[in-house]
Amino acid sequence: MNTMLENNTITFIFLAIILLLIIIIGFMVYQLMQSKKAKENAEESFYALERKVNDLQLETLESKLNPHLFKNILNSIQSHAYQTYFALDKLANVLDYILYESKKKFVTAKEEIDFALNLIEINKIKISPLFELKIKTNINKEDKLYEQPLLAPLISIDLIENAFKHADLQSADAFISVVFEFKDNAFFMTVSNKISDKKVLKKERGGLGNTTLEHRLRIIYKNNFKLERFTENDIYIAHLKIDLLEYKTEMLATGR
């Protein structure tokens, strides 16, 4: 009788311990789930805040961009009245792009390249007839990403404006070369120019500089771009590559 009572007591204690362990484990799992949920909420709030900060920074950068562009364009047209009609036609295309397309978060590579070519045509009125201006496009139009809106608008302006600013546009020995490529799901832009011997006057207020361009690219594309700038002898070369496939993959993965 005593043995049976002891066995029942042991069984009861054993079951109580198991029940207590189940309760403790259940509580720990609940706490873990709550902690995980809190972490996810915190991460979501952080990313939302980061997006707002980035958008604000981009708005600040872009607000500095358009006046700089307009000033250069209008100065060019004003100083070359005999080419005004042609320049105004190109300017109309540039203005349409700025007013309508550039307000979008992204444009297609086709739209950005067409805009850049119009911008170059406007800048051509500043150069001597003997000046060598080489424009080349190497586009794989079969690439599915070529006409998908993945490229930040106006991303080509700084490199083009920089080349026209630092080349001697009246020298027959100088040149500017601009190459646009779209291949392997990536956008490429290479701009090179012979550096002028003349000193460029330092302006009190300049446009977007190289540092700002890289800042903008880093905000948008993170590590999915490469911007190289270097000088070989008296030739300045800038090369930009944006891996749009990697960027699109990251966008889909993060739900952006």
mmCIF file of C-alpha atoms in Angstrom, residues 17-208:
data_model
loop_
_atom_site.group_PDB
_atom_site.id
_atom_site.type_symbol
_atom_site.label_atom_id
_atom_site.label_comp_id
_atom_site.label_asym_id
_atom_site.label_seq_id
_atom_site.Cartn_x
_atom_site.Cartn_y
_atom_site.Cartn_z
ATOM 1 C CA ILE A 17 7.639 18.886 -13.443
ATOM 2 C CA ILE A 18 6.800 18.080 -17.069
ATOM 3 C CA LEU A 19 3.840 20.459 -16.969
ATOM 4 C CA LEU A 20 6.027 23.174 -15.443
ATOM 5 C CA LEU A 21 8.662 22.633 -18.140
ATOM 6 C CA ILE A 22 5.997 22.864 -20.845
ATOM 7 C CA ILE A 23 4.748 26.130 -19.342
ATOM 8 C CA ILE A 24 8.286 27.544 -19.121
ATOM 9 C CA ILE A 25 9.127 26.491 -22.691
ATOM 10 C CA GLY A 26 5.822 27.908 -23.933
ATOM 11 C CA PHE A 27 6.505 31.195 -22.163
ATOM 12 C CA MET A 28 10.025 31.345 -23.617
ATOM 13 C CA VAL A 29 8.701 30.667 -27.132
ATOM 14 C CA TYR A 30 6.084 33.388 -26.660
ATOM 15 C CA GLN A 31 8.740 35.836 -25.457
ATOM 16 C CA LEU A 32 10.952 34.904 -28.400
ATOM 17 C CA MET A 33 8.104 35.479 -30.858
ATOM 18 C CA GLN A 34 7.288 38.815 -29.252
ATOM 19 C CA SER A 35 10.951 39.795 -29.376
ATOM 20 C CA LYS A 36 11.169 38.804 -33.033
ATOM 21 C CA LYS A 37 8.027 40.782 -33.841
ATOM 22 C CA ALA A 38 9.364 43.813 -31.975
ATOM 23 C CA LYS A 39 12.638 43.532 -33.889
ATOM 24 C CA GLU A 40 10.806 43.348 -37.222
ATOM 25 C CA ASN A 41 8.714 46.388 -36.304
ATOM 26 C CA ALA A 42 11.827 48.280 -35.256
ATOM 27 C CA GLU A 43 13.597 47.363 -38.510
ATOM 28 C CA GLU A 44 10.556 48.414 -40.539
ATOM 29 C CA SER A 45 10.430 51.755 -38.733
ATOM 30 C CA PHE A 46 14.171 52.230 -39.272
ATOM 31 C CA TYR A 47 13.964 51.524 -43.009
ATOM 32 C CA ALA A 48 10.935 53.813 -43.344
ATOM 33 C CA LEU A 49 12.881 56.593 -41.621
ATOM 34 C CA GLU A 50 15.937 55.884 -43.774
ATOM 35 C CA ARG A 51 13.824 56.140 -46.942
ATOM 36 C CA LYS A 52 12.407 59.479 -45.785
ATOM 37 C CA VAL A 53 15.885 60.828 -45.035
ATOM 38 C CA ASN A 54 17.185 59.634 -48.419
ATOM 39 C CA ASP A 55 14.209 61.151 -50.233
ATOM 40 C CA LEU A 56 14.805 64.434 -48.434
ATOM 41 C CA GLN A 57 18.485 64.387 -49.365
ATOM 42 C CA LEU A 58 17.645 63.651 -53.002
ATOM 43 C CA GLU A 59 15.110 66.469 -53.083
ATOM 44 C CA THR A 60 17.780 68.805 -51.720
ATOM 45 C CA LEU A 61 20.297 67.683 -54.326
ATOM 46 C CA GLU A 62 17.847 67.886 -57.212
ATOM 47 C CA SER A 63 16.685 71.348 -56.197
ATOM 48 C CA LYS A 64 20.259 72.524 -56.837
ATOM 49 C CA LEU A 65 20.428 70.771 -60.167
ATOM 50 C CA ASN A 66 17.875 72.437 -62.411
ATOM 51 C CA PRO A 67 18.966 76.103 -61.985
ATOM 52 C CA HIS A 68 22.530 75.084 -62.836
ATOM 53 C CA LEU A 69 21.375 73.294 -65.970
ATOM 54 C CA PHE A 70 19.127 76.133 -67.129
ATOM 55 C CA LYS A 71 21.863 78.721 -66.591
ATOM 56 C CA ASN A 72 24.337 76.857 -68.784
ATOM 57 C CA ILE A 73 21.789 76.183 -71.523
ATOM 58 C CA LEU A 74 20.439 79.731 -71.705
ATOM 59 C CA ASN A 75 23.942 81.241 -71.682
ATOM 60 C CA SER A 76 24.878 79.022 -74.609
ATOM 61 C CA ILE A 77 21.818 79.987 -76.645
ATOM 62 C CA GLN A 78 22.207 83.684 -75.886
ATOM 63 C CA SER A 79 25.829 83.755 -77.062
ATOM 64 C CA HIS A 80 25.051 81.950 -80.339
ATOM 65 C CA ALA A 81 22.016 83.686 -81.766
ATOM 66 C CA TYR A 82 22.475 82.277 -85.264
ATOM 67 C CA GLN A 83 21.782 78.767 -83.908
ATOM 68 C CA THR A 84 18.936 79.786 -81.635
ATOM 69 C CA TYR A 85 16.131 77.970 -83.490
ATOM 70 C CA PHE A 86 17.967 74.622 -83.481
ATOM 71 C CA ALA A 87 19.051 75.080 -79.869
ATOM 72 C CA LEU A 88 15.539 75.987 -78.749
ATOM 73 C CA ASP A 89 14.167 72.850 -80.376
ATOM 74 C CA LYS A 90 16.622 70.753 -78.375
ATOM 75 C CA LEU A 91 15.964 72.847 -75.282
ATOM 76 C CA ALA A 92 12.234 72.089 -75.608
ATOM 77 C CA ASN A 93 13.038 68.369 -75.446
ATOM 78 C CA VAL A 94 15.280 68.893 -72.428
ATOM 79 C CA LEU A 95 12.623 70.964 -70.653
ATOM 80 C CA ASP A 96 9.948 68.340 -71.297
ATOM 81 C CA TYR A 97 12.217 65.731 -69.757
ATOM 82 C CA ILE A 98 12.982 67.866 -66.697
ATOM 83 C CA LEU A 99 9.397 68.978 -66.134
ATOM 84 C CA TYR A 100 7.737 65.607 -66.611
ATOM 85 C CA GLU A 101 10.132 62.664 -66.664
ATOM 86 C CA SER A 102 12.634 63.823 -64.031
ATOM 87 C CA LYS A 103 9.893 64.088 -61.421
ATOM 88 C CA LYS A 104 9.582 60.335 -61.568
ATOM 89 C CA LYS A 105 11.736 58.309 -59.223
ATOM 90 C CA PHE A 106 13.085 56.284 -62.144
ATOM 91 C CA VAL A 107 13.167 56.498 -65.930
ATOM 92 C CA THR A 108 14.253 54.024 -68.585
ATOM 93 C CA ALA A 109 17.831 53.958 -69.857
ATOM 94 C CA LYS A 110 16.454 54.848 -73.295
ATOM 95 C CA GLU A 111 14.812 58.018 -71.937
ATOM 96 C CA GLU A 112 17.946 59.109 -70.042
ATOM 97 C CA ILE A 113 20.238 58.506 -73.021
ATOM 98 C CA ASP A 114 17.908 60.434 -75.365
ATOM 99 C CA PHE A 115 17.903 63.307 -72.870
ATOM 100 C CA ALA A 116 21.712 63.263 -72.610
ATOM 101 C CA LEU A 117 22.075 63.355 -76.406
ATOM 102 C CA ASN A 118 19.791 66.414 -76.566
ATOM 103 C CA LEU A 119 21.846 68.061 -73.835
ATOM 104 C CA ILE A 120 25.037 67.418 -75.793
ATOM 105 C CA GLU A 121 23.470 68.922 -78.939
ATOM 106 C CA ILE A 122 22.745 72.121 -76.995
ATOM 107 C CA ASN A 123 26.316 72.268 -75.679
ATOM 108 C CA LYS A 124 27.666 71.819 -79.211
ATOM 109 C CA ILE A 125 26.834 75.418 -80.032
ATOM 110 C CA LYS A 126 29.631 76.504 -77.688
ATOM 111 C CA ILE A 127 32.414 74.694 -79.531
ATOM 112 C CA SER A 128 34.640 75.618 -82.444
ATOM 113 C CA PRO A 129 33.896 73.959 -85.831
ATOM 114 C CA LEU A 130 37.334 72.357 -85.610
ATOM 115 C CA PHE A 131 36.726 70.946 -82.130
ATOM 116 C CA GLU A 132 36.435 67.153 -82.057
ATOM 117 C CA LEU A 133 33.271 65.928 -80.367
ATOM 118 C CA LYS A 134 32.804 62.153 -80.496
ATOM 119 C CA ILE A 135 29.481 60.620 -79.492
ATOM 120 C CA LYS A 136 28.969 56.863 -79.569
ATOM 121 C CA THR A 137 26.136 54.584 -78.445
ATOM 122 C CA ASN A 138 26.405 50.849 -78.068
ATOM 123 C CA ILE A 139 22.934 49.678 -77.057
ATOM 124 C CA ASN A 140 21.558 46.181 -76.819
ATOM 125 C CA LYS A 141 17.895 47.008 -77.426
ATOM 126 C CA GLU A 142 16.963 43.376 -76.862
ATOM 127 C CA ASP A 143 17.976 43.676 -73.213
ATOM 128 C CA LYS A 144 14.773 43.440 -71.164
ATOM 129 C CA LEU A 145 15.951 46.085 -68.688
ATOM 130 C CA TYR A 146 16.687 48.713 -71.364
ATOM 131 C CA GLU A 147 13.119 50.027 -71.334
ATOM 132 C CA GLN A 148 12.333 49.359 -67.678
ATOM 133 C CA PRO A 149 12.265 52.375 -65.316
ATOM 134 C CA LEU A 150 15.324 51.621 -63.179
ATOM 135 C CA LEU A 151 17.634 54.548 -63.900
ATOM 136 C CA ALA A 152 17.640 57.714 -61.814
ATOM 137 C CA PRO A 153 16.704 60.700 -64.023
ATOM 138 C CA LEU A 154 19.336 63.342 -64.824
ATOM 139 C CA ILE A 155 22.133 61.013 -63.687
ATOM 140 C CA SER A 156 24.164 61.835 -66.821
ATOM 141 C CA ILE A 157 24.229 65.620 -66.469
ATOM 142 C CA ASP A 158 27.222 66.090 -64.197
ATOM 143 C CA LEU A 159 29.703 64.089 -66.286
ATOM 144 C CA ILE A 160 28.631 65.844 -69.498
ATOM 145 C CA GLU A 161 28.672 69.330 -67.997
ATOM 146 C CA ASN A 162 32.051 68.662 -66.381
ATOM 147 C CA ALA A 163 33.596 67.694 -69.738
ATOM 148 C CA PHE A 164 32.341 70.852 -71.489
ATOM 149 C CA LYS A 165 33.455 72.970 -68.544
ATOM 150 C CA HIS A 166 37.051 71.723 -68.428
ATOM 151 C CA ALA A 167 37.832 71.288 -72.135
ATOM 152 C CA ASP A 168 39.135 74.122 -74.325
ATOM 153 C CA LEU A 169 36.139 74.320 -76.677
ATOM 154 C CA GLN A 170 37.894 76.662 -79.120
ATOM 155 C CA SER A 171 41.009 74.538 -79.584
ATOM 156 C CA ALA A 172 41.420 72.260 -82.609
ATOM 157 C CA ASP A 173 43.699 70.021 -80.545
ATOM 158 C CA ALA A 174 41.114 69.386 -77.828
ATOM 159 C CA PHE A 175 38.289 66.859 -77.803
ATOM 160 C CA ILE A 176 35.360 65.458 -75.841
ATOM 161 C CA SER A 177 34.252 61.849 -76.132
ATOM 162 C CA VAL A 178 30.982 60.510 -74.740
ATOM 163 C CA VAL A 179 30.078 56.826 -74.954
ATOM 164 C CA PHE A 180 26.774 55.328 -73.816
ATOM 165 C CA GLU A 181 26.412 51.571 -73.503
ATOM 166 C CA PHE A 182 23.686 49.247 -72.339
ATOM 167 C CA LYS A 183 24.622 45.599 -72.188
ATOM 168 C CA ASP A 184 24.508 42.677 -69.786
ATOM 169 C CA ASN A 185 21.675 44.376 -67.833
ATOM 170 C CA ALA A 186 23.901 47.340 -66.979
ATOM 171 C CA PHE A 187 24.144 51.021 -67.929
ATOM 172 C CA PHE A 188 27.580 52.355 -68.861
ATOM 173 C CA MET A 189 28.688 55.908 -69.522
ATOM 174 C CA THR A 190 32.229 56.991 -70.304
ATOM 175 C CA VAL A 191 33.154 60.645 -70.762
ATOM 176 C CA SER A 192 36.673 61.801 -71.579
ATOM 177 C CA ASN A 193 38.154 65.149 -72.538
ATOM 178 C CA LYS A 194 41.483 66.814 -73.050
ATOM 179 C CA ILE A 195 41.983 69.145 -70.107
ATOM 180 C CA SER A 196 42.241 72.812 -71.033
ATOM 181 C CA ASP A 197 45.448 74.684 -70.250
ATOM 182 C CA LYS A 198 43.300 77.654 -69.352
ATOM 183 C CA LYS A 199 42.353 77.984 -65.701
ATOM 184 C CA VAL A 200 38.663 77.574 -65.011
ATOM 185 C CA LEU A 201 37.359 80.536 -63.045
ATOM 186 C CA LYS A 202 36.175 79.513 -59.615
ATOM 187 C CA LYS A 203 32.488 80.326 -59.235
ATOM 188 C CA GLU A 204 30.943 81.367 -55.996
ATOM 189 C CA ARG A 205 28.105 78.931 -56.589
ATOM 190 C CA GLY A 206 28.675 75.930 -58.766
ATOM 191 C CA GLY A 207 26.421 73.123 -59.839
ATOM 192 C CA LEU A 208 26.485 69.531 -58.759
#
